[in-house]
Coordinates of C-alpha atoms in Angstrom, one line a residue:
M1 CA 6.3 23.7 -24.1
I2 CA 8.2 20.7 -22.8
A3 CA 11.5 22.6 -23.0
S4 CA 10.2 25.6 -21.1
V5 CA 8.7 23.4 -18.4
L6 CA 11.9 21.3 -18.1
G7 CA 13.8 24.6 -17.7
L8 CA 11.5 25.7 -14.9
L9 CA 11.9 22.4 -13.2
T10 CA 15.7 22.7 -13.3
L11 CA 15.4 26.1 -11.5
V12 CA 13.0 25.0 -8.8
L13 CA 14.7 21.8 -7.9
A14 CA 17.7 23.4 -6.2
P15 CA 18.8 21.3 -3.2
L16 CA 17.6 22.1 0.3
Q17 CA 20.4 23.0 2.7
D18 CA 21.0 20.8 5.7
G19 CA 19.1 21.8 8.8
E20 CA 16.4 23.8 7.0
V21 CA 13.8 21.2 7.8
T22 CA 14.4 20.7 11.5
Q23 CA 12.3 23.7 12.9
R24 CA 9.3 23.3 10.7
P25 CA 6.1 21.3 11.4
P26 CA 6.1 17.8 10.1
L27 CA 4.6 16.6 6.8
G28 CA 1.5 14.6 7.0
Q29 CA -1.5 16.8 6.2
H30 CA -3.4 15.5 3.2
L31 CA -3.6 18.1 0.4
R32 CA -5.2 16.4 -2.6
D33 CA -5.6 13.1 -4.6
I34 CA -4.7 12.7 -8.2
D35 CA -6.7 9.7 -9.5
E36 CA -6.5 7.7 -12.8
V37 CA -2.8 7.6 -13.1
S38 CA -2.3 4.1 -14.6
T39 CA 0.0 2.1 -12.4
A40 CA 1.7 5.3 -11.0
A41 CA 5.4 4.8 -10.7
G42 CA 8.4 7.2 -10.1
L43 CA 7.7 10.9 -9.7
V44 CA 9.2 14.3 -9.3
L45 CA 7.5 17.2 -7.5
D46 CA 8.3 20.9 -7.9
D47 CA 7.5 24.0 -5.8
E48 CA 4.5 24.9 -7.8
G49 CA 2.7 21.7 -6.9
N50 CA 3.3 20.1 -10.4
V51 CA 3.8 16.4 -10.5
W52 CA 5.9 14.6 -13.0
V53 CA 4.9 10.9 -12.9
L54 CA 5.4 7.8 -14.9
E55 CA 2.6 5.5 -15.9
Q56 CA 4.3 2.1 -15.8
Q57 CA 1.9 -0.1 -17.8
L58 CA 1.1 2.6 -20.4
G59 CA 4.8 3.6 -20.8
R60 CA 4.2 7.3 -20.5
L61 CA 5.6 10.3 -18.6
L62 CA 2.9 12.8 -17.5
L63 CA 3.1 16.3 -16.2
I64 CA 0.1 17.1 -14.0
D65 CA -0.3 20.7 -13.1
A66 CA -1.4 22.0 -9.7
D67 CA -4.9 22.7 -11.3
G68 CA -5.1 19.0 -12.5
S69 CA -4.5 19.5 -16.2
R70 CA -2.3 16.8 -17.8
Q71 CA 0.3 16.7 -20.5
V72 CA 2.0 13.7 -22.0
L73 CA 5.8 14.5 -22.1
A74 CA 7.0 11.1 -23.4
E75 CA 5.6 7.8 -24.7
G76 CA 6.8 4.4 -25.7
L77 CA 8.8 3.8 -22.5
R78 CA 9.1 0.1 -21.6
S79 CA 7.7 -0.3 -18.1
P80 CA 9.3 2.9 -16.7
R81 CA 9.9 2.7 -13.0
D82 CA 11.6 5.8 -11.8
L83 CA 12.9 9.2 -13.0
A84 CA 15.5 11.7 -11.9
L85 CA 16.4 15.2 -13.1
G86 CA 19.7 15.6 -14.8
S87 CA 21.7 18.7 -15.8
E88 CA 20.5 21.1 -18.5
G89 CA 16.9 20.0 -18.3
R90 CA 17.5 16.3 -19.0
L91 CA 15.6 13.4 -17.4
F92 CA 16.8 9.9 -16.6
V93 CA 14.2 7.1 -16.6
S94 CA 14.7 3.5 -15.6
E95 CA 12.9 1.0 -17.9
A96 CA 12.4 -2.5 -16.5
W97 CA 11.5 -4.3 -19.6
S98 CA 14.4 -3.0 -21.7
S99 CA 16.7 -3.4 -18.6
S100 CA 18.3 0.0 -19.2
V101 CA 18.2 3.7 -18.3
S102 CA 17.1 6.3 -20.9
R103 CA 18.3 9.9 -20.9
L104 CA 15.7 12.2 -22.3
G105 CA 16.6 15.6 -23.7
P106 CA 14.8 19.0 -23.0
E107 CA 12.2 18.2 -25.6
G108 CA 11.5 14.8 -24.2
E109 CA 13.5 13.1 -27.0
L110 CA 15.7 10.0 -26.4
E111 CA 19.3 11.1 -26.3
L112 CA 20.9 7.8 -25.2
S113 CA 20.2 4.5 -23.5
F114 CA 22.7 2.8 -21.2
G115 CA 23.0 -0.2 -18.9
S116 CA 21.8 -2.9 -21.3
G117 CA 23.6 -6.1 -20.6
L118 CA 24.5 -5.0 -17.1
L119 CA 21.1 -4.2 -15.6
H120 CA 18.1 -6.5 -15.2
R121 CA 14.8 -4.9 -14.0
P122 CA 16.2 -1.5 -12.9
Q123 CA 13.9 0.1 -10.4
G124 CA 14.8 3.3 -8.5
L125 CA 17.4 5.8 -9.4
D126 CA 18.9 9.1 -8.2
R127 CA 21.2 11.7 -9.8
V128 CA 23.7 13.7 -7.8
G129 CA 26.5 15.7 -9.6
D130 CA 27.7 13.7 -12.6
R131 CA 26.6 10.3 -11.1
V132 CA 23.5 8.4 -11.8
Y133 CA 22.7 5.7 -9.2
V134 CA 20.5 2.7 -10.1
A135 CA 18.8 0.1 -7.9
D136 CA 18.9 -3.0 -10.0
R137 CA 16.1 -5.1 -8.6
G138 CA 16.8 -8.1 -10.9
R139 CA 20.5 -8.5 -10.1
H140 CA 20.2 -7.3 -6.5
R141 CA 22.8 -4.7 -6.9
I142 CA 23.4 -0.9 -7.0
E143 CA 25.1 0.3 -10.2
V144 CA 26.6 3.8 -10.7
F145 CA 27.1 5.5 -14.0
N146 CA 28.0 9.0 -15.1
Q147 CA 25.5 11.1 -17.0
S148 CA 27.0 10.0 -20.3
G149 CA 26.1 6.4 -19.5
E150 CA 29.6 5.2 -18.6
H151 CA 29.6 2.5 -15.9
L152 CA 31.7 3.6 -12.9
F153 CA 31.2 0.9 -10.3
G154 CA 28.7 -1.3 -8.6
F155 CA 28.2 -3.2 -5.3
G156 CA 25.8 -5.6 -3.6
G157 CA 24.6 -9.0 -4.7
H158 CA 21.8 -11.4 -3.6
G159 CA 21.6 -12.3 0.1
T160 CA 20.8 -11.3 3.6
E161 CA 24.2 -10.3 4.9
P162 CA 25.3 -6.6 5.4
G163 CA 25.9 -5.1 2.0
Q164 CA 23.8 -7.7 0.2
F165 CA 20.2 -7.2 -1.1
I166 CA 17.0 -8.9 -2.0
E167 CA 15.3 -6.8 -4.7
P168 CA 16.6 -3.4 -3.8
H169 CA 13.9 -0.9 -4.7
D170 CA 15.3 2.6 -4.5
V171 CA 18.4 4.5 -3.9
A172 CA 19.1 8.1 -2.7
V173 CA 22.3 10.0 -2.0
D174 CA 22.9 12.8 0.5
S175 CA 25.1 15.9 0.3
E176 CA 28.1 13.9 1.8
G177 CA 27.8 11.2 -0.9
R178 CA 26.4 8.6 1.4
I179 CA 24.2 6.1 -0.4
F180 CA 20.8 5.0 1.1
V181 CA 19.2 1.9 -0.3
S182 CA 15.7 0.5 0.5
D183 CA 16.4 -3.2 0.7
R184 CA 12.8 -4.3 0.0
G185 CA 13.2 -8.1 0.3
N186 CA 15.1 -7.8 3.6
S187 CA 12.8 -5.1 5.1
R188 CA 15.6 -2.8 6.0
L189 CA 17.4 0.4 4.9
Q190 CA 21.2 0.1 4.2
V191 CA 23.7 2.9 4.1
F192 CA 27.0 3.0 2.1
S193 CA 29.9 5.3 1.6
A194 CA 30.3 7.2 -1.6
E195 CA 32.5 4.3 -2.8
G196 CA 29.9 1.7 -2.0
E197 CA 31.4 0.5 1.3
F198 CA 28.8 -0.7 3.9
L199 CA 28.4 1.6 6.8
R200 CA 25.2 0.6 8.7
S201 CA 21.6 -0.6 8.3
W202 CA 18.4 -0.4 10.3
G203 CA 15.0 -1.9 10.4
D204 CA 13.5 -5.4 10.2
W205 CA 10.2 -6.8 9.3
G206 CA 7.2 -5.7 11.4
P207 CA 4.4 -3.2 11.7
F208 CA 5.6 -1.1 14.6
P209 CA 7.4 2.3 14.4
G210 CA 10.9 1.9 13.0
L211 CA 10.2 -1.5 11.4
F212 CA 9.4 -2.1 7.7
S213 CA 7.3 -4.3 5.5
E214 CA 8.7 -4.1 2.0
P215 CA 10.2 -0.6 2.0
T216 CA 10.2 1.0 -1.4
G217 CA 10.8 4.7 -2.3
V218 CA 13.5 6.6 -0.4
V219 CA 14.3 10.3 -0.5
V220 CA 17.1 12.2 1.4
Q221 CA 16.5 15.8 2.1
G222 CA 18.9 17.6 4.5
E223 CA 19.3 15.4 7.6
R224 CA 16.0 13.5 7.0
I225 CA 15.5 10.2 5.2
Y226 CA 12.0 9.6 4.0
V227 CA 11.0 5.9 3.3
A228 CA 7.8 4.7 1.8
D229 CA 6.9 1.7 3.9
S230 CA 4.7 -0.1 1.4
G231 CA 3.4 -3.1 3.2
N232 CA 2.7 -0.9 6.3
H233 CA 0.9 1.7 4.1
R234 CA 2.8 4.7 5.5
V235 CA 5.9 6.9 5.3
Q236 CA 8.6 6.9 8.0
V237 CA 11.2 9.6 8.5
F238 CA 14.6 9.0 10.0
D239 CA 17.8 10.8 10.7
P240 CA 21.0 9.5 9.0
K241 CA 21.7 7.1 11.9
G242 CA 18.3 5.5 11.8
E243 CA 16.5 7.2 14.6
L244 CA 12.8 7.5 13.9
L245 CA 11.7 11.2 13.7
D246 CA 8.2 11.1 12.2
R247 CA 5.7 9.1 10.3
F248 CA 2.5 9.7 8.4
G249 CA -0.2 7.9 6.5
L250 CA -2.7 5.2 7.5
H251 CA -3.8 2.0 5.8
A252 CA -6.8 2.5 3.6
I253 CA -9.9 0.5 4.7
R254 CA -12.6 1.4 2.2
P255 CA -12.3 0.7 -1.5
R256 CA -10.2 3.4 -3.3
E257 CA -10.0 5.4 0.0
G258 CA -7.6 8.3 -0.2
V259 CA -7.6 11.6 1.6
G260 CA -4.4 10.6 3.5
F261 CA -5.2 6.9 3.7
L262 CA -2.5 4.9 1.8
H263 CA -2.6 1.7 -0.2
Y264 CA 0.8 0.2 -0.9
P265 CA 2.8 3.4 -1.6
E266 CA 5.8 2.7 -3.8
A267 CA 7.4 5.9 -5.0
L268 CA 8.0 9.0 -3.0
A269 CA 9.0 12.6 -3.9
L270 CA 9.5 15.9 -2.0
S271 CA 9.3 19.4 -3.3
P272 CA 12.7 21.2 -3.3
D273 CA 11.6 23.4 -0.4
G274 CA 10.4 20.4 1.6
E275 CA 6.8 21.8 1.9
L276 CA 5.1 19.1 -0.2
A277 CA 5.4 15.3 -0.5
A278 CA 3.9 13.1 -3.3
L279 CA 3.3 9.4 -3.0
A280 CA 2.5 7.0 -5.9
E281 CA 0.1 4.1 -5.2
P282 CA 0.3 1.9 -8.3
V283 CA -2.2 -0.7 -6.9
V284 CA -5.0 1.9 -7.0
D285 CA -3.7 4.1 -9.9
R286 CA -3.3 7.2 -7.7
V287 CA -0.9 9.9 -6.5
Q288 CA -1.5 11.6 -3.1
L289 CA 0.0 14.9 -2.1
F290 CA 0.8 15.9 1.5
C291 CA 1.8 19.3 3.0
R292 CA 3.0 20.4 6.4
T293 CA 0.8 20.8 9.4
G294 CA 1.2 22.3 12.8
G295 CA 0.0 19.1 14.6
T296 CA -3.8 19.1 14.8
P297 CA -5.6 16.7 17.1
E298 CA -6.5 14.6 14.1
D299 CA -2.8 14.2 13.3
D300 CA -2.2 13.1 16.9
V301 CA -4.9 10.5 16.6
R302 CA -3.4 9.2 13.4
R303 CA 0.1 8.9 14.9
Q304 CA -1.3 7.0 17.9
A305 CA -3.1 4.6 15.5
Q306 CA 0.1 4.1 13.6
G307 CA 1.9 3.1 16.8
L308 CA -0.7 0.4 17.4
A309 CA -0.5 -0.9 13.8
R310 CA -0.7 -4.6 13.0
P311 CA 0.3 -6.0 9.6
S312 CA -2.5 -6.2 7.1
A313 CA -3.1 -9.6 5.4
H314 CA -4.8 -9.3 2.1
Y315 CA -5.1 -12.0 -0.5
G316 CA -2.0 -12.2 -2.5
M317 CA -1.5 -12.8 -6.2
D318 CA -1.5 -16.6 -6.5
I319 CA -4.1 -19.3 -6.2
E320 CA -4.1 -23.1 -6.4
I321 CA -7.2 -25.4 -6.4
A322 CA -7.2 -29.2 -6.2
G323 CA -10.3 -31.2 -5.3
P324 CA -12.0 -29.6 -2.3
Y325 CA -8.9 -27.5 -1.4
L326 CA -8.1 -23.9 -2.3
A327 CA -4.7 -22.3 -1.4
L328 CA -4.1 -18.5 -1.5
S329 CA -0.7 -16.8 -1.1
E330 CA -0.5 -14.1 1.5
P331 CA 2.8 -12.3 0.9
E332 CA 2.4 -9.8 3.7
S333 CA 2.5 -12.6 6.3
H334 CA 4.9 -14.7 4.1
S335 CA 2.6 -17.6 4.1
V336 CA 0.0 -19.6 2.2
V337 CA -3.5 -19.9 3.6
F338 CA -5.4 -23.2 3.0
Y339 CA -9.2 -23.3 2.6
V340 CA -11.8 -26.0 2.1
N341 CA -13.7 -25.0 -1.1
S342 CA -16.7 -27.3 -1.0
M343 CA -19.1 -24.9 0.7
S344 CA -20.8 -21.7 -0.7
E345 CA -17.6 -19.8 0.3
P346 CA -14.1 -21.1 1.2
I347 CA -13.5 -22.0 4.9
R348 CA -10.0 -21.5 6.2
I349 CA -8.4 -24.6 7.7
T350 CA -4.7 -23.8 8.2
R351 CA -1.8 -21.6 7.4
V352 CA 1.5 -22.7 5.9
S353 CA 4.9 -21.3 6.9
G354 CA 5.9 -17.8 7.9
L355 CA 8.8 -15.3 7.5
G356 CA 12.3 -16.6 7.7
T357 CA 15.3 -17.8 5.7
K358 CA 15.7 -21.2 7.3
T359 CA 14.2 -24.3 5.6
G360 CA 10.5 -24.5 6.2
L361 CA 10.0 -20.7 6.2
L362 CA 9.4 -18.3 3.3
S363 CA 10.8 -14.9 2.4
G364 CA 8.9 -14.5 -0.8
V365 CA 5.7 -16.3 -1.8
G366 CA 5.1 -17.1 -5.5
G367 CA 3.1 -19.7 -7.4
M368 CA 2.0 -23.1 -6.0
D369 CA 1.2 -26.6 -7.0
F370 CA -1.0 -29.0 -4.9
E371 CA -1.1 -32.7 -5.5
R372 CA -4.4 -33.9 -4.0
E373 CA -3.6 -37.6 -3.5
A374 CA -0.4 -37.1 -1.6
R375 CA -1.7 -33.8 -0.1
D376 CA 1.6 -32.1 -1.1
L377 CA 1.9 -28.4 -1.6
W378 CA 4.9 -27.0 -3.5
V379 CA 5.5 -23.3 -3.0
C380 CA 7.8 -21.0 -5.0
D381 CA 10.1 -18.7 -3.0
P382 CA 11.7 -16.3 -5.5
S383 CA 13.5 -14.3 -2.8
L384 CA 15.3 -17.3 -1.5
R385 CA 15.6 -19.1 -4.9
R386 CA 14.0 -22.3 -3.7
L387 CA 11.0 -24.6 -3.8
S388 CA 9.5 -25.7 -0.5
L389 CA 7.3 -28.8 0.0
F390 CA 4.6 -28.9 2.7
R391 CA 2.2 -31.8 3.4
L392 CA -1.3 -31.6 4.9
R393 CA -2.0 -34.0 7.7
G394 CA -5.2 -36.0 8.1
S395 CA -7.8 -36.6 5.3
E396 CA -10.6 -35.0 3.4
E397 CA -13.2 -36.8 5.5
E398 CA -12.1 -35.0 8.7
E399 CA -14.3 -32.3 10.3
I400 CA -13.7 -28.8 8.8
G401 CA -12.1 -26.5 11.3
F402 CA -8.9 -24.4 11.6
D403 CA -5.9 -26.3 12.8
A404 CA -2.6 -24.4 12.9
L405 CA -0.6 -27.8 12.9
K406 CA -2.5 -29.3 10.0
A407 CA 0.5 -28.7 7.6
R408 CA 4.1 -29.7 8.1
F409 CA 7.3 -28.9 6.2
V410 CA 8.8 -31.8 4.3
K411 CA 11.8 -30.5 2.3
S412 CA 13.1 -27.8 0.1
V413 CA 15.0 -27.6 -3.2
D414 CA 17.8 -25.1 -3.4
L415 CA 17.7 -23.9 -7.0
E416 CA 21.0 -22.0 -6.6
R417 CA 22.7 -25.2 -5.7
L418 CA 20.9 -27.1 -8.4
R419 CA 22.1 -24.6 -11.0
E420 CA 25.7 -25.1 -9.8
L421 CA 25.4 -28.8 -10.2
E422 CA 23.3 -29.2 -13.3
M423 CA 22.3 -26.0 -15.0
G424 CA 25.4 -23.8 -15.0
A425 CA 25.9 -24.2 -18.8
V426 CA 22.4 -23.0 -19.7
L427 CA 21.4 -20.5 -17.1
E428 CA 23.2 -17.2 -16.4
A429 CA 22.1 -17.0 -12.7
A430 CA 20.2 -19.0 -10.1
P431 CA 16.5 -19.4 -11.0
E432 CA 14.0 -17.2 -9.1
P433 CA 10.8 -19.2 -9.3
V434 CA 7.6 -17.2 -9.5
A435 CA 5.1 -19.9 -10.8
L436 CA 4.9 -23.7 -10.9
D437 CA 2.9 -26.4 -12.5
R438 CA 3.3 -30.2 -13.1
D439 CA 2.1 -32.4 -15.9
G440 CA 0.6 -35.9 -15.6
S441 CA 4.1 -37.5 -15.5
G442 CA 5.1 -35.4 -12.5
R443 CA 7.5 -33.1 -14.4
F444 CA 8.0 -29.7 -12.8
F445 CA 7.6 -26.5 -15.0
I446 CA 9.0 -23.5 -13.2
A447 CA 8.7 -19.9 -14.4
D448 CA 12.1 -18.3 -13.8
R449 CA 11.9 -14.4 -13.7
R450 CA 15.7 -14.0 -13.4
N451 CA 16.7 -15.9 -16.6
G452 CA 13.5 -15.2 -18.5
C453 CA 12.5 -18.8 -19.2
V454 CA 10.8 -21.9 -18.0
V455 CA 13.0 -24.5 -16.2
V456 CA 11.8 -28.1 -16.6
L457 CA 12.7 -30.6 -13.9
G458 CA 11.9 -34.3 -13.8
S459 CA 9.7 -35.9 -11.1
D460 CA 13.0 -36.7 -9.3
L461 CA 13.8 -32.9 -9.5
G462 CA 16.7 -33.5 -11.8
F463 CA 17.2 -30.9 -14.6
I464 CA 15.8 -31.7 -18.0
E465 CA 15.7 -28.6 -20.2
V466 CA 14.9 -24.9 -20.5
V467 CA 12.0 -23.6 -22.6
G468 CA 11.3 -20.1 -23.9
A469 CA 14.8 -18.6 -23.6
G470 CA 15.0 -15.7 -26.0
V471 CA 11.2 -15.4 -26.2
L472 CA 10.3 -14.8 -22.6
A473 CA 11.5 -11.8 -20.6
H474 CA 9.6 -11.5 -17.3
P475 CA 7.2 -14.5 -16.9
T476 CA 4.7 -14.3 -14.1
G477 CA 2.5 -17.4 -14.6
L478 CA 2.3 -20.7 -16.5
A479 CA 0.1 -23.7 -17.0
V480 CA 0.9 -27.1 -18.6
S481 CA -1.5 -29.6 -20.1
E482 CA -2.0 -32.9 -18.4
D483 CA -0.2 -34.7 -21.3
G484 CA 2.7 -32.2 -21.1
E485 CA 2.3 -31.4 -24.8
R486 CA 1.3 -27.8 -24.4
L487 CA 2.9 -25.1 -22.2
Y488 CA 1.3 -21.7 -21.8
V489 CA 3.2 -18.8 -20.2
A490 CA 2.0 -15.3 -19.2
D491 CA 4.8 -12.7 -19.5
E492 CA 4.3 -9.1 -18.3
A493 CA 6.7 -7.8 -20.9
T494 CA 6.0 -9.9 -24.0
G495 CA 2.4 -11.2 -23.7
V496 CA 1.0 -14.7 -23.7
H497 CA 2.8 -17.6 -25.3
C498 CA 2.1 -21.2 -26.2
F499 CA 4.9 -23.8 -26.6
A500 CA 3.7 -27.1 -28.1
G501 CA 5.0 -30.5 -29.0
K502 CA 8.3 -32.2 -28.2
D503 CA 10.3 -29.4 -29.9
W504 CA 8.2 -26.7 -28.1
K505 CA 7.1 -24.9 -31.2
H506 CA 6.3 -21.3 -30.2
R507 CA 3.2 -19.3 -30.9
A508 CA 2.2 -15.9 -29.4
L509 CA -1.5 -15.5 -28.5
E510 CA -3.2 -12.2 -29.3
A511 CA -5.5 -10.7 -26.7
G512 CA -8.4 -10.5 -29.1
G513 CA -11.5 -8.4 -28.1
S514 CA -9.9 -7.1 -24.9
G515 CA -7.3 -5.1 -26.9
P516 CA -3.5 -5.5 -26.6
W517 CA -2.1 -7.2 -23.5
L518 CA -1.1 -4.7 -20.8
A519 CA 0.0 -7.0 -17.9
P520 CA -1.0 -10.7 -18.4
Y521 CA -0.4 -12.5 -15.1
D522 CA -1.8 -16.0 -14.8
L523 CA -3.4 -18.9 -16.8
A524 CA -5.6 -21.9 -16.3
I525 CA -6.3 -24.8 -18.6
A526 CA -9.7 -26.5 -18.6
P527 CA -10.1 -30.3 -19.2
D528 CA -11.3 -29.6 -22.8
G529 CA -8.2 -27.6 -23.5
A530 CA -9.7 -24.1 -23.2
L531 CA -7.4 -21.5 -21.8
F532 CA -8.1 -18.6 -19.4
V533 CA -5.8 -15.6 -18.8
T534 CA -6.0 -12.8 -16.4
D535 CA -4.7 -9.3 -17.5
S536 CA -3.9 -7.1 -14.5
G537 CA -3.5 -4.0 -16.7
N538 CA -6.8 -4.4 -18.6
H539 CA -8.7 -5.7 -15.5
T540 CA -10.0 -8.6 -17.5
V541 CA -10.2 -12.4 -18.0
T542 CA -9.7 -13.6 -21.6
A543 CA -10.8 -17.1 -22.8
F544 CA -9.3 -19.1 -25.7
D545 CA -10.3 -22.4 -27.2
A546 CA -8.1 -25.5 -27.4
E547 CA -6.6 -24.2 -30.6
G548 CA -5.6 -20.9 -29.1
E549 CA -8.3 -18.8 -30.8
W550 CA -9.9 -16.0 -28.9
L551 CA -13.4 -16.7 -27.5
R552 CA -14.4 -13.9 -25.2
S553 CA -13.2 -11.5 -22.5
W554 CA -15.0 -10.1 -19.5
G555 CA -14.3 -7.7 -16.7
G556 CA -13.4 -4.0 -16.5
A557 CA -12.4 -1.9 -13.5
G558 CA -14.8 -1.7 -10.7
L559 CA -16.4 -3.4 -7.6
E560 CA -19.6 -4.8 -9.1
R561 CA -20.2 -8.4 -10.2
G562 CA -17.8 -9.4 -12.9
Q563 CA -15.6 -6.4 -12.5
F564 CA -12.0 -6.4 -11.3
Y565 CA -9.1 -4.3 -10.1
K566 CA -5.7 -5.7 -11.0
P567 CA -6.8 -9.4 -11.2
R568 CA -4.0 -11.9 -10.7
G569 CA -4.2 -15.7 -10.0
I570 CA -6.8 -17.9 -11.7
A571 CA -7.7 -21.5 -11.2
L572 CA -10.4 -24.1 -12.1
D573 CA -12.3 -25.8 -9.2
Q574 CA -13.8 -29.3 -9.0
R575 CA -17.1 -28.0 -10.3
G576 CA -15.4 -26.7 -13.5
N577 CA -15.8 -23.0 -12.5
L578 CA -13.1 -20.4 -12.5
T579 CA -11.9 -18.6 -9.3
V580 CA -10.1 -15.3 -9.9
V581 CA -8.0 -13.5 -7.3
D582 CA -9.3 -9.9 -7.7
H583 CA -6.1 -8.6 -6.1
A584 CA -6.5 -4.9 -5.6
N585 CA -10.2 -5.5 -4.6
H586 CA -9.0 -7.9 -1.9
R587 CA -11.5 -10.6 -2.8
G588 CA -12.0 -13.7 -5.0
Q589 CA -14.7 -14.1 -7.6
T590 CA -16.1 -17.3 -9.2
F591 CA -17.4 -17.6 -12.8
T592 CA -18.5 -20.3 -15.2
P593 CA -16.2 -20.9 -18.2
E594 CA -18.5 -18.7 -20.2
G595 CA -17.9 -15.8 -17.9
E596 CA -21.1 -15.8 -15.9
Y597 CA -20.9 -14.6 -12.3
V598 CA -21.3 -17.4 -9.7
G599 CA -20.1 -16.0 -6.4
I600 CA -17.7 -13.9 -4.3
F601 CA -15.7 -14.0 -1.1
G602 CA -13.4 -11.6 0.7
L603 CA -13.6 -8.4 2.7
R604 CA -17.1 -7.1 3.3
L605 CA -16.5 -3.6 2.0
Y606 CA -15.0 -4.9 -1.2
T607 CA -17.7 -7.6 -1.8
R608 CA -20.7 -5.5 -0.8
L609 CA -21.7 -4.3 -4.3
A610 CA -21.4 -7.8 -5.8
R611 CA -23.4 -9.4 -3.0
Y612 CA -26.1 -6.8 -2.9
P613 CA -26.3 -5.1 -6.3
H614 CA -29.5 -3.3 -5.4
L615 CA -27.5 -1.2 -2.9
K616 CA -25.3 0.4 -5.6
D617 CA -26.4 3.9 -4.8
K618 CA -26.5 3.5 -1.0
P619 CA -23.5 4.4 1.3
A620 CA -21.3 1.5 2.4
D621 CA -22.0 2.1 6.1
S622 CA -25.8 2.1 5.8
G623 CA -25.9 -1.6 6.7
E624 CA -29.0 -2.0 4.6
G625 CA -29.4 -5.5 3.1
E626 CA -26.3 -6.9 4.9
E627 CA -26.4 -9.9 7.2

C-alpha cells in the first residue's frame, strides 16, 4: 500500500511551469480543517487532496486521504520537522533530535541517514534534482547534500548581516536554482544563487503587508514565493524580487478557531497544480486546506482586515515569580511584561525592553530570574546569545499602576565573547541561553540549547563549569535548589534529569502516572524540595517529592479548570501556589501543590469555561454569567 501510494505521489508532484499561476484567481478560500494532528510539522500535498504530514512529538508520518481516513506510513522518527519527495518514491525527513536527515524508501523503510555531526536541529528542507537543501536551525546555516547523503557545500552563519541567519526555518529552490530562505529570527526572506552567493533580501519585523513576524514555511511555485508568516498568522505571496502579490489568512480569535483563521502556521505546502494549499498549525494540532477563489466580498473584507493588522501579544512560554511580582515573556513583542501578583489576578505595571540588537533590547526572549531585594531581572536572549539585566525603579510600597519607565536597562553579558575568553576549551559554540536560575550563593545556572548542557557562572559572571554534557540534548528549562546541591533540567529530547552533589551525579526522572515524557518544558522547586514539571506534549503538570519519586499528575487537553493546551512555564508564588503558563490557551492558571484549582487569568474567551463552569454548554457569545 505504501509503495503504491508513494508511486502515485511521484506522478502527481510534477513541477508547475512558470507563468501558469499568474492568470488564475488567488488562493485563500478555506476548504477544510484536519484536526488532531499532534504537533503538525512538515507536509506534502498532492492533486487528489491527500496530505502527507509529520507529527513532531509522536515521531510519525501520516497519510490523510481527502475523505479524512488516516494511515501511519512511518514511526520512530526523532522529532521530524519537514519532508520532501525524492526520486523513485523516496522521502527525505529532517529529524531535529537526531540532528540528521533520513531517506525513506518506497515502503517507508529507512535507507540511510546523513548529516550527523554537521547538522544541529535541522528544520526545513527541499529537494531539487539530485540536491537536498537543509535549513539548519541550530547552526544557523544552509547545508546542501546530494540524494546519497554526500555533503556538497553550505553557507550562512549566525548574525544579522546579509547572508547570515538567526534560526533559518525553511528553504525552497526555484527552477533557476535560486535558493530562498525564511530567516525566522531576522524576520526576513533571503535569496541566494545556486552556489550560495547572497543576491537580495526583503522584509523586516512588523504586522503590515510585506513585513514579517517569524516567517517559517516557504514554497516556490513558478514565479510566486509563498511564505507562512507565523507571528502574523497569515500567508504572504511575493514575486522573486520581493513584490507583494497576495496574502490570505486571519488571526484566530476564538479557542481552536479554524475555517480560514490561522494560529501560528509553521509549515506550508502547495499541490502540484497550484490549486490547493495546506498549512500546519502545530500549536493547535491542526492542518488547514485552502483552495482558489474568484474574489468574493468576504475575501475582500479579509484582505482589508489584514492590511490593518496589528501584532498580537499572547503570553509567551516563560514565567518568573518573586515576592509580589510576576514576569511573563511576550516573544511577539520581544519584551517581558511585569505584574503585581498580590491581588486576585495579576495587574500589569510595566514592560521591559523591545525589539533590537543593541544592548538594552531583545531579539529572542527566553527564561528569566528576578532577585527581589535588588529588584533585578535577568533575561535570556538566545537569538543574540546574551543575558540582559534590567532593574525596577521605586519600591513595593508604591501605588500599583502602569509605568512605562519603571524598568531600566543596567548591563548585558555577551556569552559569545565570554566563551572566547573563558569557555572555548569546553564549548563547541557560543551558548544560546534559554533558561536561567540562581542558587543562594548567587551562582548562575544557564540552560544552553546550542551545546546541550548547563553552563554555570559565578556571582561575578566568571565561568565555573559545565553540567550535563553528553546527557542533555535540547534543554528548555531548569531549576536549582537554594543550597545549590540539586539541579533539575527539562529536556525536550531526553526527558527530565536531576544532577546532585558536588560531582553532579545524574539521575533521570520517569514521568510516572502521566505516561512517558513527550515534551517536558519547565520546572519549579518548592521549599520542601518537591518538584513540579510541565509537559507540553501531554498537556500535564507532574509532581515529584524531594527524593524524585512521582506523586501525581494533573491536566489534559481542554479549556476547563485544570485543563491545559501546551503548558510551558511554571513558578511558585509567595502563597506557595503554582502558576502555570497555559501557552496555547493564552492564559495562566494557579493551583495548590496538590493540584487543586485556585484561579485563572488571561483572555476572556480562553478563561470563560474555567471562570463559569456552569456555562459549559452555552455559546461563548451568549454573555450569560459574565461580568
